[in-house]
mmCIF file of C-alpha atoms in Angstrom:
data_model
loop_
_atom_site.group_PDB
_atom_site.id
_atom_site.type_symbol
_atom_site.label_atom_id
_atom_site.label_comp_id
_atom_site.label_asym_id
_atom_site.label_seq_id
_atom_site.Cartn_x
_atom_site.Cartn_y
_atom_site.Cartn_z
ATOM 1 C CA SER W 1189 -0.232 -10.253 -21.955
ATOM 2 C CA ARG W 1190 0.601 -13.067 -19.576
ATOM 3 C CA ILE W 1191 4.193 -13.372 -18.385
ATOM 4 C CA SER W 1192 5.688 -16.858 -18.763
ATOM 5 C CA PRO W 1193 8.135 -17.673 -15.954
ATOM 6 C CA PRO W 1194 11.282 -19.687 -16.638
ATOM 7 C CA PRO W 1195 11.692 -23.231 -15.285
ATOM 8 C CA ALA W 1196 11.802 -23.229 -11.503
ATOM 9 C CA GLU W 1197 14.609 -25.771 -10.938
ATOM 10 C CA SER W 1198 17.312 -23.239 -10.034
ATOM 11 C CA THR W 1199 15.096 -20.783 -8.211
ATOM 12 C CA ASP W 1200 14.028 -20.155 -4.670
ATOM 13 C CA THR W 1201 10.504 -20.781 -3.410
ATOM 14 C CA MET W 1202 8.128 -18.319 -5.014
ATOM 15 C CA PRO W 1203 5.856 -16.263 -2.746
ATOM 16 C CA SER W 1204 2.482 -17.790 -2.024
ATOM 17 C CA LEU W 1205 -0.745 -15.996 -2.896
ATOM 18 C CA GLU W 1206 -2.710 -18.005 -0.330
ATOM 19 C CA LYS W 1207 -4.789 -15.924 2.066
ATOM 20 C CA ILE W 1208 -3.274 -15.002 5.403
ATOM 21 C CA PRO W 1209 -4.741 -14.007 8.804
ATOM 22 C CA PHE W 1210 -5.028 -10.263 9.477
ATOM 23 C CA GLY W 1211 -5.400 -8.610 12.864
ATOM 24 C CA PRO W 1212 -6.611 -9.971 16.189
ATOM 25 C CA ASP W 1213 -9.801 -11.385 14.669
ATOM 26 C CA ARG W 1214 -7.744 -13.376 12.105
ATOM 27 C CA LEU W 1215 -9.601 -11.969 9.114
ATOM 28 C CA MET W 1216 -8.369 -13.874 6.036
ATOM 29 C CA VAL W 1217 -6.973 -11.589 3.336
ATOM 30 C CA PRO W 1218 -4.872 -11.934 0.156
ATOM 31 C CA PRO W 1219 -1.177 -11.057 0.595
ATOM 32 C CA ILE W 1220 -1.563 -8.408 -2.138
ATOM 33 C CA ALA W 1221 -3.975 -5.499 -1.781
ATOM 34 C CA ILE W 1222 -4.920 -3.167 -4.617
ATOM 35 C CA GLY W 1223 -3.866 0.394 -3.922
ATOM 36 C CA CYS W 1224 -6.492 2.784 -5.239
ATOM 37 C CA ALA W 1225 -4.778 6.162 -5.099
ATOM 38 C CA GLU W 1226 -4.296 6.147 -8.870
ATOM 39 C CA LEU W 1227 -7.974 5.358 -9.391
ATOM 40 C CA GLY W 1228 -8.849 8.761 -7.975
ATOM 41 C CA SER W 1229 -6.817 10.323 -10.810
ATOM 42 C CA MET W 1230 -3.970 12.194 -9.128
ATOM 43 C CA PRO W 1231 -1.674 13.529 -11.862
ATOM 44 C CA ASP W 1232 0.404 15.614 -9.463
ATOM 45 C CA ALA W 1233 1.435 12.420 -7.658
ATOM 46 C CA PHE W 1234 1.624 9.937 -10.528
ATOM 47 C CA ALA W 1235 2.179 12.124 -13.600
ATOM 48 C CA TYR W 1236 -0.844 10.699 -15.420
ATOM 49 C CA THR W 1237 -4.634 10.805 -15.209
ATOM 50 C CA VAL W 1238 -7.086 7.918 -14.919
ATOM 51 C CA SER W 1239 -10.504 8.204 -16.526
ATOM 52 C CA GLU W 1240 -13.610 7.192 -14.626
ATOM 53 C CA GLU W 1241 -14.227 4.458 -17.210
ATOM 54 C CA ASP W 1242 -10.790 2.927 -16.663
ATOM 55 C CA ALA W 1243 -11.113 3.240 -12.889
ATOM 56 C CA LEU W 1244 -14.457 1.435 -12.790
ATOM 57 C CA ALA W 1245 -13.198 -1.325 -15.078
ATOM 58 C CA THR W 1246 -10.169 -1.799 -12.836
ATOM 59 C CA VAL W 1247 -12.288 -2.059 -9.688
ATOM 60 C CA ARG W 1248 -14.502 -4.656 -11.374
ATOM 61 C CA ALA W 1249 -11.415 -6.628 -12.432
ATOM 62 C CA PHE W 1250 -9.823 -6.905 -9.030
ATOM 63 C CA LEU W 1251 -13.095 -7.664 -7.241
ATOM 64 C CA ALA W 1252 -13.523 -10.594 -9.639
ATOM 65 C CA SER W 1253 -9.949 -11.802 -9.012
ATOM 66 C CA PRO W 1254 -8.060 -13.493 -6.161
ATOM 67 C CA LEU W 1255 -6.738 -10.012 -5.275
ATOM 68 C CA ASN W 1256 -10.126 -8.760 -4.067
ATOM 69 C CA TYR W 1257 -8.654 -6.495 -1.392
ATOM 70 C CA ILE W 1258 -9.311 -2.741 -1.722
ATOM 71 C CA ASP W 1259 -7.044 -0.127 -0.136
ATOM 72 C CA THR W 1260 -8.211 3.467 -0.484
ATOM 73 C CA ALA W 1261 -8.280 6.722 1.502
ATOM 74 C CA ALA W 1262 -10.365 9.825 2.053
ATOM 75 C CA SER W 1263 -7.480 11.951 0.781
ATOM 76 C CA TYR W 1264 -7.085 10.259 -2.612
ATOM 77 C CA ASN W 1265 -8.182 13.197 -4.749
ATOM 78 C CA ASP W 1266 -10.371 14.316 -1.851
ATOM 79 C CA GLY W 1267 -12.699 11.311 -1.984
ATOM 80 C CA GLU W 1268 -12.713 10.666 -5.739
ATOM 81 C CA SER W 1269 -11.089 7.245 -5.350
ATOM 82 C CA GLU W 1270 -13.730 6.232 -2.800
ATOM 83 C CA ARG W 1271 -16.526 7.622 -4.979
ATOM 84 C CA ARG W 1272 -15.447 5.533 -7.962
ATOM 85 C CA ILE W 1273 -15.088 2.397 -5.859
ATOM 86 C CA GLY W 1274 -18.526 3.070 -4.390
ATOM 87 C CA MET W 1275 -20.028 3.246 -7.878
ATOM 88 C CA VAL W 1276 -18.914 -0.322 -8.555
ATOM 89 C CA LEU W 1277 -19.968 -1.582 -5.125
ATOM 90 C CA ARG W 1278 -23.464 -0.189 -5.694
ATOM 91 C CA GLU W 1279 -23.499 -1.740 -9.152
ATOM 92 C CA LEU W 1280 -22.667 -5.119 -7.557
ATOM 93 C CA GLY W 1281 -25.191 -4.736 -4.771
ATOM 94 C CA GLY W 1282 -22.532 -4.199 -2.108
ATOM 95 C CA LEU W 1283 -19.109 -5.521 -1.258
ATOM 96 C CA PRO W 1284 -18.909 -9.071 -2.636
ATOM 97 C CA ASP W 1285 -18.558 -11.938 -0.162
ATOM 98 C CA GLY W 1286 -14.922 -12.468 0.743
ATOM 99 C CA ALA W 1287 -13.756 -9.084 -0.560
ATOM 100 C CA ILE W 1288 -11.816 -6.840 1.813
ATOM 101 C CA LEU W 1289 -12.269 -3.072 2.141
ATOM 102 C CA GLN W 1290 -10.028 -0.644 3.988
ATOM 103 C CA THR W 1291 -9.735 3.112 3.955
ATOM 104 C CA LYS W 1292 -7.787 5.804 5.767
ATOM 105 C CA ALA W 1293 -8.984 8.809 7.741
ATOM 106 C CA GLY W 1294 -7.009 11.939 8.372
ATOM 107 C CA CYS W 1295 -6.338 15.555 7.607
ATOM 108 C CA ASP W 1296 -8.354 17.874 5.407
ATOM 109 C CA ARG W 1297 -5.304 18.836 3.352
ATOM 110 C CA ILE W 1298 -6.883 21.957 1.892
ATOM 111 C CA ALA W 1299 -7.859 23.419 5.262
ATOM 112 C CA LYS W 1300 -4.817 21.835 7.011
ATOM 113 C CA ASP W 1301 -7.241 20.594 9.655
ATOM 114 C CA TYR W 1302 -6.595 17.369 11.603
ATOM 115 C CA SER W 1303 -9.166 17.933 14.342
ATOM 116 C CA ARG W 1304 -11.336 15.115 15.680
ATOM 117 C CA ASP W 1305 -14.445 16.724 14.164
ATOM 118 C CA THR W 1306 -12.832 16.953 10.723
ATOM 119 C CA VAL W 1307 -11.566 13.367 10.797
ATOM 120 C CA GLN W 1308 -15.019 12.202 11.891
ATOM 121 C CA ARG W 1309 -16.727 14.148 9.118
ATOM 122 C CA ARG W 1310 -14.337 12.795 6.508
ATOM 123 C CA PHE W 1311 -14.627 9.207 7.722
ATOM 124 C CA GLU W 1312 -18.423 9.386 7.610
ATOM 125 C CA ARG W 1313 -18.125 10.828 4.112
ATOM 126 C CA SER W 1314 -15.944 7.813 3.230
ATOM 127 C CA LEU W 1315 -18.671 5.414 4.306
ATOM 128 C CA SER W 1316 -21.201 7.369 2.257
ATOM 129 C CA LEU W 1317 -19.030 7.515 -0.871
ATOM 130 C CA LEU W 1318 -18.220 3.818 -0.643
ATOM 131 C CA GLY W 1319 -21.860 2.968 0.036
ATOM 132 C CA VAL W 1320 -21.092 0.824 3.091
ATOM 133 C CA ASP W 1321 -21.861 0.999 6.795
ATOM 134 C CA LYS W 1322 -18.538 -0.442 7.968
ATOM 135 C CA VAL W 1323 -15.013 -1.213 6.794
ATOM 136 C CA HIS W 1324 -12.671 -4.049 7.666
ATOM 137 C CA THR W 1325 -9.862 -1.631 8.579
ATOM 138 C CA CYS W 1326 -9.312 2.102 8.884
ATOM 139 C CA PHE W 1327 -5.899 3.741 9.223
ATOM 140 C CA LEU W 1328 -4.849 6.969 10.843
ATOM 141 C CA HIS W 1329 -3.520 8.519 7.640
ATOM 142 C CA ASP W 1330 -0.553 10.808 6.979
ATOM 143 C CA ALA W 1331 0.049 11.196 10.691
ATOM 144 C CA GLU W 1332 3.009 13.443 9.886
ATOM 145 C CA GLN W 1333 0.454 16.150 9.013
ATOM 146 C CA THR W 1334 -0.097 16.689 12.741
ATOM 147 C CA THR W 1335 1.644 15.778 15.987
ATOM 148 C CA PHE W 1336 1.783 12.516 17.886
ATOM 149 C CA ALA W 1337 0.607 14.332 21.006
ATOM 150 C CA HIS W 1338 -2.453 15.709 19.202
ATOM 151 C CA THR W 1339 -3.711 12.407 17.805
ATOM 152 C CA MET W 1340 -3.028 10.455 21.008
ATOM 153 C CA THR W 1341 -4.572 13.002 23.415
ATOM 154 C CA LYS W 1342 -7.565 11.592 25.259
ATOM 155 C CA GLY W 1343 -10.731 12.313 23.298
ATOM 156 C CA SER W 1344 -8.837 13.158 20.110
ATOM 157 C CA VAL W 1345 -8.435 11.386 16.766
ATOM 158 C CA VAL W 1346 -7.176 7.960 17.864
ATOM 159 C CA ASP W 1347 -9.929 7.747 20.486
ATOM 160 C CA LEU W 1348 -12.421 8.504 17.707
ATOM 161 C CA LEU W 1349 -11.171 5.531 15.677
ATOM 162 C CA LEU W 1350 -11.274 3.339 18.792
ATOM 163 C CA ASP W 1351 -14.884 4.415 19.366
ATOM 164 C CA TYR W 1352 -15.775 3.336 15.838
ATOM 165 C CA LYS W 1353 -14.006 0.038 16.460
ATOM 166 C CA ARG W 1354 -16.021 -0.584 19.630
ATOM 167 C CA GLN W 1355 -19.191 0.070 17.634
ATOM 168 C CA GLY W 1356 -18.146 -2.462 14.969
ATOM 169 C CA ILE W 1357 -17.981 0.204 12.243
ATOM 170 C CA ILE W 1358 -14.225 -0.335 11.951
ATOM 171 C CA GLY W 1359 -12.878 -3.855 12.311
ATOM 172 C CA ASN W 1360 -9.191 -3.037 12.830
ATOM 173 C CA ILE W 1361 -7.425 0.272 13.351
ATOM 174 C CA GLY W 1362 -4.023 1.007 11.916
ATOM 175 C CA VAL W 1363 -1.541 3.787 11.339
ATOM 176 C CA ALA W 1364 -0.123 4.885 7.975
ATOM 177 C CA SER W 1365 2.638 7.435 8.295
ATOM 178 C CA GLY W 1366 5.617 8.279 6.140
ATOM 179 C CA PRO W 1367 8.520 9.144 8.471
ATOM 180 C CA VAL W 1368 10.055 6.039 10.016
ATOM 181 C CA ASP W 1369 10.622 7.497 13.488
ATOM 182 C CA LEU W 1370 7.014 8.637 13.731
ATOM 183 C CA SER W 1371 5.692 5.283 12.508
ATOM 184 C CA LEU W 1372 7.758 3.525 15.162
ATOM 185 C CA GLN W 1373 6.403 5.853 17.828
ATOM 186 C CA TYR W 1374 2.839 4.871 16.928
ATOM 187 C CA VAL W 1375 3.685 1.168 16.738
ATOM 188 C CA GLU W 1376 5.159 1.300 20.251
ATOM 189 C CA THR W 1377 1.876 2.580 21.756
ATOM 190 C CA GLY W 1378 0.344 -0.880 21.474
ATOM 191 C CA VAL W 1379 -2.941 0.729 20.399
ATOM 192 C CA PHE W 1380 -2.960 -0.294 16.732
ATOM 193 C CA ASP W 1381 -3.721 -3.613 15.059
ATOM 194 C CA CYS W 1382 -1.708 -2.910 11.911
ATOM 195 C CA VAL W 1383 0.697 -0.515 10.240
ATOM 196 C CA ILE W 1384 1.362 0.609 6.661
ATOM 197 C CA THR W 1385 4.806 1.654 5.500
ATOM 198 C CA HIS W 1386 5.140 3.173 2.028
ATOM 199 C CA ASN W 1387 8.030 3.851 -0.356
ATOM 200 C CA ARG W 1388 10.419 3.024 2.492
ATOM 201 C CA TYR W 1389 10.776 -0.710 1.976
ATOM 202 C CA THR W 1390 11.815 -1.282 -1.621
ATOM 203 C CA LEU W 1391 14.885 -2.351 -3.557
ATOM 204 C CA LEU W 1392 16.039 1.277 -3.249
ATOM 205 C CA ASP W 1393 15.045 2.260 0.297
ATOM 206 C CA ARG W 1394 14.840 -0.216 3.190
ATOM 207 C CA SER W 1395 14.566 2.298 6.012
ATOM 208 C CA ALA W 1396 11.165 0.999 7.214
ATOM 209 C CA ASP W 1397 12.700 -2.311 8.288
ATOM 210 C CA PRO W 1398 12.856 -1.360 12.017
ATOM 211 C CA VAL W 1399 9.166 -0.394 11.960
ATOM 212 C CA GLN W 1400 8.183 -3.658 10.357
ATOM 213 C CA GLN W 1401 10.315 -5.731 12.721
ATOM 214 C CA GLU W 1402 8.928 -4.049 15.830
ATOM 215 C CA ALA W 1403 5.336 -4.303 14.576
ATOM 216 C CA LYS W 1404 5.757 -8.028 13.889
ATOM 217 C CA ARG W 1405 7.329 -8.513 17.315
ATOM 218 C CA ARG W 1406 4.192 -6.999 18.826
ATOM 219 C CA GLY W 1407 1.873 -9.230 16.793
ATOM 220 C CA MET W 1408 0.656 -6.461 14.491
ATOM 221 C CA THR W 1409 -0.142 -6.985 10.819
ATOM 222 C CA VAL W 1410 2.382 -5.236 8.550
ATOM 223 C CA LEU W 1411 1.431 -3.783 5.178
ATOM 224 C CA ASN W 1412 4.059 -2.453 2.784
ATOM 225 C CA ALA W 1413 2.821 -0.070 0.104
ATOM 226 C CA ALA W 1414 4.445 1.146 -3.109
ATOM 227 C CA PRO W 1415 6.990 -1.657 -3.712
ATOM 228 C CA TYR W 1416 7.749 -0.003 -7.076
ATOM 229 C CA GLY W 1417 8.605 3.316 -5.410
ATOM 230 C CA SER W 1418 5.587 4.845 -7.218
ATOM 231 C CA GLY W 1419 6.773 3.497 -10.582
ATOM 232 C CA ILE W 1420 10.531 3.695 -11.144
ATOM 233 C CA LEU W 1421 11.017 0.008 -10.238
ATOM 234 C CA ALA W 1422 8.254 -1.114 -12.583
ATOM 235 C CA LYS W 1423 8.553 1.132 -15.629
ATOM 236 C CA GLY W 1424 12.297 1.702 -15.338
ATOM 237 C CA PRO W 1425 14.307 4.831 -14.501
ATOM 238 C CA ASP W 1426 14.475 6.091 -18.077
ATOM 239 C CA ALA W 1427 10.723 5.845 -18.665
ATOM 240 C CA TYR W 1428 9.729 7.027 -15.172
ATOM 241 C CA PRO W 1429 12.522 8.757 -13.206
ATOM 242 C CA ARG W 1430 10.299 9.456 -10.179
ATOM 243 C CA TYR W 1431 10.369 8.011 -6.666
ATOM 244 C CA SER W 1432 7.753 8.495 -3.967
ATOM 245 C CA TYR W 1433 5.644 10.744 -6.218
ATOM 246 C CA ARG W 1434 8.373 13.222 -7.128
ATOM 247 C CA GLU W 1435 11.521 13.488 -9.219
ATOM 248 C CA ALA W 1436 13.952 10.816 -8.076
ATOM 249 C CA PRO W 1437 17.384 11.837 -6.737
ATOM 250 C CA ALA W 1438 20.269 11.019 -9.069
ATOM 251 C CA GLU W 1439 21.536 8.204 -6.846
ATOM 252 C CA PHE W 1440 18.129 6.518 -6.869
ATOM 253 C CA VAL W 1441 18.077 6.674 -10.672
ATOM 254 C CA ALA W 1442 21.606 5.280 -10.976
ATOM 255 C CA THR W 1443 20.878 2.333 -8.680
ATOM 256 C CA ALA W 1444 17.532 1.670 -10.354
ATOM 257 C CA ARG W 1445 19.387 1.505 -13.654
ATOM 258 C CA ARG W 1446 21.769 -1.086 -12.159
ATOM 259 C CA ILE W 1447 18.816 -3.098 -10.820
ATOM 260 C CA GLN W 1448 17.303 -3.035 -14.297
ATOM 261 C CA GLU W 1449 20.583 -4.270 -15.813
ATOM 262 C CA LEU W 1450 20.921 -7.144 -13.334
ATOM 263 C CA CYS W 1451 17.315 -8.233 -13.850
ATOM 264 C CA ALA W 1452 17.843 -8.189 -17.627
ATOM 265 C CA GLN W 1453 20.934 -10.396 -17.256
ATOM 266 C CA TYR W 1454 18.829 -13.002 -15.449
ATOM 267 C CA GLY W 1455 15.834 -12.610 -17.751
ATOM 268 C CA VAL W 1456 13.643 -11.356 -14.891
ATOM 269 C CA PRO W 1457 11.230 -8.407 -15.197
ATOM 270 C CA MET W 1458 12.402 -5.686 -12.832
ATOM 271 C CA ALA W 1459 8.844 -5.309 -11.575
ATOM 272 C CA ALA W 1460 8.824 -8.989 -10.534
ATOM 273 C CA ALA W 1461 11.937 -8.504 -8.421
ATOM 274 C CA ALA W 1462 10.577 -5.281 -6.898
ATOM 275 C CA LEU W 1463 7.253 -6.879 -6.006
ATOM 276 C CA GLN W 1464 8.703 -10.132 -4.685
ATOM 277 C CA PHE W 1465 11.269 -8.254 -2.596
ATOM 278 C CA SER W 1466 8.287 -7.188 -0.466
ATOM 279 C CA LEU W 1467 6.278 -10.410 -0.764
ATOM 280 C CA ARG W 1468 9.109 -12.688 0.328
ATOM 281 C CA ASP W 1469 10.029 -10.720 3.453
ATOM 282 C CA PRO W 1470 8.814 -12.469 6.642
ATOM 283 C CA ASN W 1471 8.135 -9.100 8.288
ATOM 284 C CA VAL W 1472 5.661 -8.068 5.575
ATOM 285 C CA ASP W 1473 2.188 -9.608 5.609
ATOM 286 C CA VAL W 1474 0.446 -7.640 2.852
ATOM 287 C CA THR W 1475 1.952 -5.726 -0.069
ATOM 288 C CA ILE W 1476 -0.150 -2.880 -1.476
ATOM 289 C CA VAL W 1477 0.223 -2.429 -5.239
ATOM 290 C CA GLY W 1478 -1.313 0.522 -7.047
ATOM 291 C CA MET W 1479 -3.195 -0.229 -10.267
ATOM 292 C CA SER W 1480 -5.010 1.855 -12.842
ATOM 293 C CA LYS W 1481 -5.911 -0.598 -15.630
ATOM 294 C CA PRO W 1482 -7.847 -3.892 -15.532
ATOM 295 C CA GLU W 1483 -5.026 -5.885 -17.135
ATOM 296 C CA ARG W 1484 -2.694 -4.955 -14.278
ATOM 297 C CA VAL W 1485 -4.477 -7.446 -12.009
ATOM 298 C CA GLN W 1486 -3.359 -10.536 -13.934
ATOM 299 C CA GLN W 1487 0.007 -8.955 -14.667
ATOM 300 C CA THR W 1488 0.539 -8.497 -10.944
ATOM 301 C CA ILE W 1489 -0.334 -12.123 -10.248
ATOM 302 C CA ASP W 1490 2.149 -13.163 -12.951
ATOM 303 C CA LEU W 1491 4.873 -10.947 -11.503
ATOM 304 C CA ALA W 1492 4.222 -12.260 -8.009
ATOM 305 C CA THR W 1493 4.649 -15.870 -9.151
ATOM 306 C CA TYR W 1494 7.585 -15.341 -11.523
ATOM 307 C CA ALA W 1495 10.473 -17.695 -10.705
ATOM 308 C CA ILE W 1496 13.523 -15.662 -9.659
ATOM 309 C CA PRO W 1497 17.012 -17.193 -9.241
ATOM 310 C CA GLU W 1498 18.618 -16.945 -5.812
ATOM 311 C CA ASN W 1499 21.758 -15.565 -7.458
ATOM 312 C CA LEU W 1500 19.836 -12.478 -8.554
ATOM 313 C CA TRP W 1501 18.695 -11.815 -5.007
ATOM 314 C CA ALA W 1502 22.289 -12.155 -3.836
ATOM 315 C CA GLU W 1503 23.464 -9.587 -6.384
ATOM 316 C CA LEU W 1504 20.633 -7.181 -5.616
ATOM 317 C CA ASP W 1505 21.577 -7.320 -1.932
ATOM 318 C CA THR W 1506 25.018 -5.883 -2.741
ATOM 319 C CA LEU W 1507 23.595 -2.650 -4.187
ATOM 320 C CA PRO W 1508 23.386 0.569 -2.159
ATOM 321 C CA THR W 1509 20.120 1.625 -0.588
ATOM 322 C CA TYR W 1510 18.946 5.064 0.492
ATOM 323 C CA THR W 1511 16.671 6.755 2.986
ATOM 324 C CA LEU W 1512 13.842 9.112 2.104
ATOM 325 C CA PRO W 1513 13.730 12.275 4.216
#
C-alpha cells in the first residue's frame, strides 16, 4: 500500500528522484538502482527464498518504473540473478530504451579462482545470461577475494575490464569491495570510473565515508548499496536481527531498536530514514536497494519521498555507529 507522507512544512528538503549524470560520459541514471541479489534466491544471505515467478514479476515492475536501473552480478547465486533478468529482457525484446544495466565480474567462489581467464569466462557468461552484447557498467567484484597486486598486475583482471571498455562492451568500470581500506586503495589508483560501498554507510555503520569522500574528490561516481544493512533497518531488529547477511552483533541490534523508537516518535517509517540517510548525502550519487517483490518498487519511491523532520535527523546523529570487520 502507498505510504502517505505528513505535511512538509516542518521538514527538510526531500531527496530528488531526478536522473543524475554517471561517469565520464555523463550517462543519465536514476539515483536509486534496484539491487538484484535477492532475485537470484540466496537464502544463506537473506534468510528467505525468491521464486522465479516473483523474481520475473519484480524485474518487469522496476523496468516499467522510474527506477529502471538494474544492478546484478555474476556471483548472485552463480548467475541465477542474471538468468532471471535475462528472461525478462528477452521477453521485452531487449533492454528497454532508457533502462540501465550493470553487473559485476569476479571470483569463481566455488573454485576460489580469481584468474583473468576465469573472470573473462564469467563475464562472457553474464552477457549470455542477460541476453545482451554490452553493459553500461561492470564492477570488479568482491576484490577482497584476491589481492590488490594480483588484480592490478599488467595483463591481469583490471586490464581485462579496461580492454572490454576500449571495445565498447563495458561503458564504465568500477570496483565493489567490502573492506574500507581496500576500497580506498582501488579508488586512489585513478583507474576506475565508479565505486560501490555496501553495508558500510548506513545509520549503523558509516565507515565507508572516507572512501566516498575521496572518490567524489576524484570525480568518480559513488554508489552506496544496502542502506538497510541487508534488512534490519527496514524490517526492524526484532523481525530481522541480521546485518550484512549474518546475525547482527548485540550493539547493532540495540542501536537499531533505538532508531526504530525515535522514528516511531516522529511518525516516520524506519526504512524511510535508512533510505534517505543515503539519498541525502552529497557524497552518494546512487543508492542500491535490494528488492524481491513487485510492490517494493512503489514502496521504495514512497519511502524516498517521505517528509522527514530535521529534528529526527539531529537525534539520529547522536546515536553510536559501528564498523564492520
